[in-house]
C-alpha cells in the first residue's frame, strides 16, 4: 500500500484483542504507512483496545507493538493524539514517547491550514447519568489500583467476555439517531470549533452543522469494516482498508468541497 498524506488521519473503536490478530496486523501496517507518509495529526478516538488497563504490566507487554508503532509515527513528525475510550483505563500510564494522551476522552486541535476540531470518544456526549456515575467509579484510582493486582490474563478474559455479551445485545437496542445528533450538536455549539469528531456509537455520521455555520460533525465507524476517517485538502473522506487499493471514498455529504 502507498504512504498516507493528509492533515488528519483518525481511527476509533478498533476493539483490538492482540497486535497479532488480523485487526492488529492491519493496524500496524497502516501505522507504518502513516510514519512513511506526510500526516500532520494522527488521532485515536478511543476503544482502540477491547480492554486495556495501561498501568498493568500484562497489558503494557501485550500492546507494546502498538506503542512502538505510534512512537515511530511521532518520530516522523506527526502529532499523535490518543483519547481514552470507555474500554480503556489509565491509558496514559503507557507513557509512549511522543504520544499525547487525553484520559478525559476529549481534546481540541487546530491544523496548519486553520481549521479547528473538537474531538471526543463520544460516550459522555450522549449517555444516561447512571452510566456516567458507573464510568467514574470503574475508572477511579481506587478501582484501577485494585485491578492492577488481578492476574492480567484473568482480568482480560473477564473484561472481554463482558464486552462480548454487551455487544451481543446491541442488535436488540434501538439507536436514537436524532437524540445522538442533537447531543452532538449541543456539544459542538458550546465551542468555537468548526468540526466535531467522535466515535463510540459505531455509526458513520457525516452531517452539516445544525446552526448553519460552515463545518460539520463526523463520527468514525468501528472496525467491523476496518477504516479511517481522513481530512485532506479541506474535505473528509473514509479510507476503507482491505480493498484492492484501499481507496479514499468521499463521506456523505462531503463538506468543504
mmCIF file with all atom_site columns, C-alpha atoms in Angstrom, residues 106-200:
data_model
loop_
_atom_site.group_PDB
_atom_site.id
_atom_site.type_symbol
_atom_site.label_atom_id
_atom_site.label_alt_id
_atom_site.label_comp_id
_atom_site.label_asym_id
_atom_site.label_entity_id
_atom_site.label_seq_id
_atom_site.pdbx_PDB_ins_code
_atom_site.Cartn_x
_atom_site.Cartn_y
_atom_site.Cartn_z
_atom_site.occupancy
_atom_site.B_iso_or_equiv
_atom_site.pdbx_formal_charge
_atom_site.auth_seq_id
_atom_site.auth_comp_id
_atom_site.auth_asym_id
_atom_site.auth_atom_id
_atom_site.pdbx_PDB_model_num
ATOM 1  C CA . UNK A 1 106 ? -11.867 14.959  24.843 1.00 0.00 ? 106 UNK A CA 1
ATOM 2  C CA . UNK A 1 107 ? -9.373  17.205  23.059 1.00 0.00 ? 107 UNK A CA 1
ATOM 3  C CA . UNK A 1 108 ? -9.160  20.206  20.727 1.00 0.00 ? 108 UNK A CA 1
ATOM 4  C CA . UNK A 1 109 ? -6.784  20.785  17.827 1.00 0.00 ? 109 UNK A CA 1
ATOM 5  C CA . UNK A 1 110 ? -6.094  23.283  15.060 1.00 0.00 ? 110 UNK A CA 1
ATOM 6  C CA . UNK A 1 111 ? -4.274  22.208  11.916 1.00 0.00 ? 111 UNK A CA 1
ATOM 7  C CA . UNK A 1 112 ? -1.834  24.317  9.881  1.00 0.00 ? 112 UNK A CA 1
ATOM 8  C CA . UNK A 1 113 ? -4.497  25.417  7.388  1.00 0.00 ? 113 UNK A CA 1
ATOM 9  C CA . UNK A 1 114 ? -6.501  26.947  10.246 1.00 0.00 ? 114 UNK A CA 1
ATOM 10 C CA . UNK A 1 115 ? -9.426  24.531  10.590 1.00 0.00 ? 115 UNK A CA 1
ATOM 11 C CA . UNK A 1 116 ? -10.370 23.747  14.189 1.00 0.00 ? 116 UNK A CA 1
ATOM 12 C CA . UNK A 1 117 ? -11.631 20.413  15.505 1.00 0.00 ? 117 UNK A CA 1
ATOM 13 C CA . UNK A 1 118 ? -13.306 19.351  18.728 1.00 0.00 ? 118 UNK A CA 1
ATOM 14 C CA . UNK A 1 119 ? -12.621 15.675  19.465 1.00 0.00 ? 119 UNK A CA 1
ATOM 15 C CA . UNK A 1 120 ? -14.301 13.195  21.782 1.00 0.00 ? 120 UNK A CA 1
ATOM 16 C CA . UNK A 1 121 ? -14.626 9.464   22.202 1.00 0.00 ? 121 UNK A CA 1
ATOM 17 C CA . UNK A 1 122 ? -18.350 10.154  22.389 1.00 0.00 ? 122 UNK A CA 1
ATOM 18 C CA . UNK A 1 123 ? -19.736 8.118   25.267 1.00 0.00 ? 123 UNK A CA 1
ATOM 19 C CA . UNK A 1 124 ? -20.060 11.173  27.525 1.00 0.00 ? 124 UNK A CA 1
ATOM 20 C CA . UNK A 1 125 ? -21.738 13.275  24.837 1.00 0.00 ? 125 UNK A CA 1
ATOM 21 C CA . UNK A 1 126 ? -24.861 11.134  24.869 1.00 0.00 ? 126 UNK A CA 1
ATOM 22 C CA . UNK A 1 127 ? -25.363 8.817   27.843 1.00 0.00 ? 127 UNK A CA 1
ATOM 23 C CA . UNK A 1 128 ? -27.559 8.336   30.901 1.00 0.00 ? 128 UNK A CA 1
ATOM 24 C CA . UNK A 1 129 ? -26.500 9.803   34.237 1.00 0.00 ? 129 UNK A CA 1
ATOM 25 C CA . UNK A 1 130 ? -26.317 6.280   35.701 1.00 0.00 ? 130 UNK A CA 1
ATOM 26 C CA . UNK A 1 131 ? -23.766 5.383   33.061 1.00 0.00 ? 131 UNK A CA 1
ATOM 27 C CA . UNK A 1 132 ? -21.681 8.465   33.859 1.00 0.00 ? 132 UNK A CA 1
ATOM 28 C CA . UNK A 1 133 ? -21.647 7.586   37.561 1.00 0.00 ? 133 UNK A CA 1
ATOM 29 C CA . UNK A 1 134 ? -20.688 3.987   36.793 1.00 0.00 ? 134 UNK A CA 1
ATOM 30 C CA . UNK A 1 135 ? -17.954 5.194   34.438 1.00 0.00 ? 135 UNK A CA 1
ATOM 31 C CA . UNK A 1 136 ? -16.481 7.476   37.090 1.00 0.00 ? 136 UNK A CA 1
ATOM 32 C CA . UNK A 1 137 ? -16.488 4.610   39.586 1.00 0.00 ? 137 UNK A CA 1
ATOM 33 C CA . UNK A 1 138 ? -14.805 1.970   37.409 1.00 0.00 ? 138 UNK A CA 1
ATOM 34 C CA . UNK A 1 139 ? -12.214 4.493   36.188 1.00 0.00 ? 139 UNK A CA 1
ATOM 35 C CA . UNK A 1 140 ? -11.436 5.726   39.697 1.00 0.00 ? 140 UNK A CA 1
ATOM 36 C CA . UNK A 1 141 ? -7.937  5.414   41.127 1.00 0.00 ? 141 UNK A CA 1
ATOM 37 C CA . UNK A 1 142 ? -9.268  3.018   43.748 1.00 0.00 ? 142 UNK A CA 1
ATOM 38 C CA . UNK A 1 143 ? -10.813 0.546   41.297 1.00 0.00 ? 143 UNK A CA 1
ATOM 39 C CA . UNK A 1 144 ? -7.975  0.668   38.777 1.00 0.00 ? 144 UNK A CA 1
ATOM 40 C CA . UNK A 1 145 ? -5.461  0.421   41.616 1.00 0.00 ? 145 UNK A CA 1
ATOM 41 C CA . UNK A 1 146 ? -7.066  -2.760  42.926 1.00 0.00 ? 146 UNK A CA 1
ATOM 42 C CA . UNK A 1 147 ? -7.386  -4.142  39.378 1.00 0.00 ? 147 UNK A CA 1
ATOM 43 C CA . UNK A 1 148 ? -3.650  -3.837  38.881 1.00 0.00 ? 148 UNK A CA 1
ATOM 44 C CA . UNK A 1 149 ? -3.182  -6.739  41.308 1.00 0.00 ? 149 UNK A CA 1
ATOM 45 C CA . UNK A 1 150 ? -5.535  -9.080  39.432 1.00 0.00 ? 150 UNK A CA 1
ATOM 46 C CA . UNK A 1 151 ? -3.676  -11.520 37.129 1.00 0.00 ? 151 UNK A CA 1
ATOM 47 C CA . UNK A 1 152 ? -3.649  -9.986  33.667 1.00 0.00 ? 152 UNK A CA 1
ATOM 48 C CA . UNK A 1 153 ? -4.996  -12.990 31.697 1.00 0.00 ? 153 UNK A CA 1
ATOM 49 C CA . UNK A 1 154 ? -7.899  -13.380 34.138 1.00 0.00 ? 154 UNK A CA 1
ATOM 50 C CA . UNK A 1 155 ? -8.773  -9.686  34.013 1.00 0.00 ? 155 UNK A CA 1
ATOM 51 C CA . UNK A 1 156 ? -8.569  -9.654  30.231 1.00 0.00 ? 156 UNK A CA 1
ATOM 52 C CA . UNK A 1 157 ? -10.876 -12.691 29.976 1.00 0.00 ? 157 UNK A CA 1
ATOM 53 C CA . UNK A 1 158 ? -13.440 -11.241 32.366 1.00 0.00 ? 158 UNK A CA 1
ATOM 54 C CA . UNK A 1 159 ? -13.495 -7.827  30.693 1.00 0.00 ? 159 UNK A CA 1
ATOM 55 C CA . UNK A 1 160 ? -13.603 -9.025  27.100 1.00 0.00 ? 160 UNK A CA 1
ATOM 56 C CA . UNK A 1 161 ? -16.240 -11.657 27.905 1.00 0.00 ? 161 UNK A CA 1
ATOM 57 C CA . UNK A 1 162 ? -18.429 -8.975  29.441 1.00 0.00 ? 162 UNK A CA 1
ATOM 58 C CA . UNK A 1 163 ? -17.900 -6.708  26.456 1.00 0.00 ? 163 UNK A CA 1
ATOM 59 C CA . UNK A 1 164 ? -18.834 -9.530  24.068 1.00 0.00 ? 164 UNK A CA 1
ATOM 60 C CA . UNK A 1 165 ? -22.088 -10.174 25.926 1.00 0.00 ? 165 UNK A CA 1
ATOM 61 C CA . UNK A 1 166 ? -22.911 -6.459  25.943 1.00 0.00 ? 166 UNK A CA 1
ATOM 62 C CA . UNK A 1 167 ? -22.299 -6.087  22.200 1.00 0.00 ? 167 UNK A CA 1
ATOM 63 C CA . UNK A 1 168 ? -24.381 -9.181  21.548 1.00 0.00 ? 168 UNK A CA 1
ATOM 64 C CA . UNK A 1 169 ? -27.367 -7.351  22.987 1.00 0.00 ? 169 UNK A CA 1
ATOM 65 C CA . UNK A 1 170 ? -26.803 -4.271  20.821 1.00 0.00 ? 170 UNK A CA 1
ATOM 66 C CA . UNK A 1 171 ? -28.789 -5.712  17.906 1.00 0.00 ? 171 UNK A CA 1
ATOM 67 C CA . UNK A 1 172 ? -31.875 -5.601  20.124 1.00 0.00 ? 172 UNK A CA 1
ATOM 68 C CA . UNK A 1 173 ? -31.361 -1.959  21.055 1.00 0.00 ? 173 UNK A CA 1
ATOM 69 C CA . UNK A 1 174 ? -32.802 0.934   19.086 1.00 0.00 ? 174 UNK A CA 1
ATOM 70 C CA . UNK A 1 175 ? -30.325 3.659   18.174 1.00 0.00 ? 175 UNK A CA 1
ATOM 71 C CA . UNK A 1 176 ? -31.928 7.073   18.561 1.00 0.00 ? 176 UNK A CA 1
ATOM 72 C CA . UNK A 1 177 ? -30.072 8.931   15.833 1.00 0.00 ? 177 UNK A CA 1
ATOM 73 C CA . UNK A 1 178 ? -31.930 12.206  16.380 1.00 0.00 ? 178 UNK A CA 1
ATOM 74 C CA . UNK A 1 179 ? -31.099 12.214  20.098 1.00 0.00 ? 179 UNK A CA 1
ATOM 75 C CA . UNK A 1 180 ? -27.443 11.359  19.475 1.00 0.00 ? 180 UNK A CA 1
ATOM 76 C CA . UNK A 1 181 ? -27.015 14.050  16.827 1.00 0.00 ? 181 UNK A CA 1
ATOM 77 C CA . UNK A 1 182 ? -28.893 16.576  18.960 1.00 0.00 ? 182 UNK A CA 1
ATOM 78 C CA . UNK A 1 183 ? -26.464 15.964  21.811 1.00 0.00 ? 183 UNK A CA 1
ATOM 79 C CA . UNK A 1 184 ? -23.506 16.171  19.420 1.00 0.00 ? 184 UNK A CA 1
ATOM 80 C CA . UNK A 1 185 ? -24.738 19.491  18.011 1.00 0.00 ? 185 UNK A CA 1
ATOM 81 C CA . UNK A 1 186 ? -25.125 20.890  21.536 1.00 0.00 ? 186 UNK A CA 1
ATOM 82 C CA . UNK A 1 187 ? -21.606 19.695  22.393 1.00 0.00 ? 187 UNK A CA 1
ATOM 83 C CA . UNK A 1 188 ? -20.053 21.345  19.323 1.00 0.00 ? 188 UNK A CA 1
ATOM 84 C CA . UNK A 1 189 ? -22.028 24.572  19.541 1.00 0.00 ? 189 UNK A CA 1
ATOM 85 C CA . UNK A 1 190 ? -20.652 25.257  23.025 1.00 0.00 ? 190 UNK A CA 1
ATOM 86 C CA . UNK A 1 191 ? -17.277 25.898  21.420 1.00 0.00 ? 191 UNK A CA 1
ATOM 87 C CA . UNK A 1 192 ? -15.780 27.887  18.558 1.00 0.00 ? 192 UNK A CA 1
ATOM 88 C CA . UNK A 1 193 ? -14.596 24.841  16.620 1.00 0.00 ? 193 UNK A CA 1
ATOM 89 C CA . UNK A 1 194 ? -15.564 24.270  13.002 1.00 0.00 ? 194 UNK A CA 1
ATOM 90 C CA . UNK A 1 195 ? -15.809 20.485  13.136 1.00 0.00 ? 195 UNK A CA 1
ATOM 91 C CA . UNK A 1 196 ? -16.828 17.942  15.748 1.00 0.00 ? 196 UNK A CA 1
ATOM 92 C CA . UNK A 1 197 ? -15.329 14.433  15.534 1.00 0.00 ? 197 UNK A CA 1
ATOM 93 C CA . UNK A 1 198 ? -16.395 11.490  17.683 1.00 0.00 ? 198 UNK A CA 1
ATOM 94 C CA . UNK A 1 199 ? -16.604 7.692   17.833 1.00 0.00 ? 199 UNK A CA 1
ATOM 95 C CA . UNK A 1 200 ? -18.223 5.212   20.257 1.00 0.00 ? 200 UNK A CA 1
#
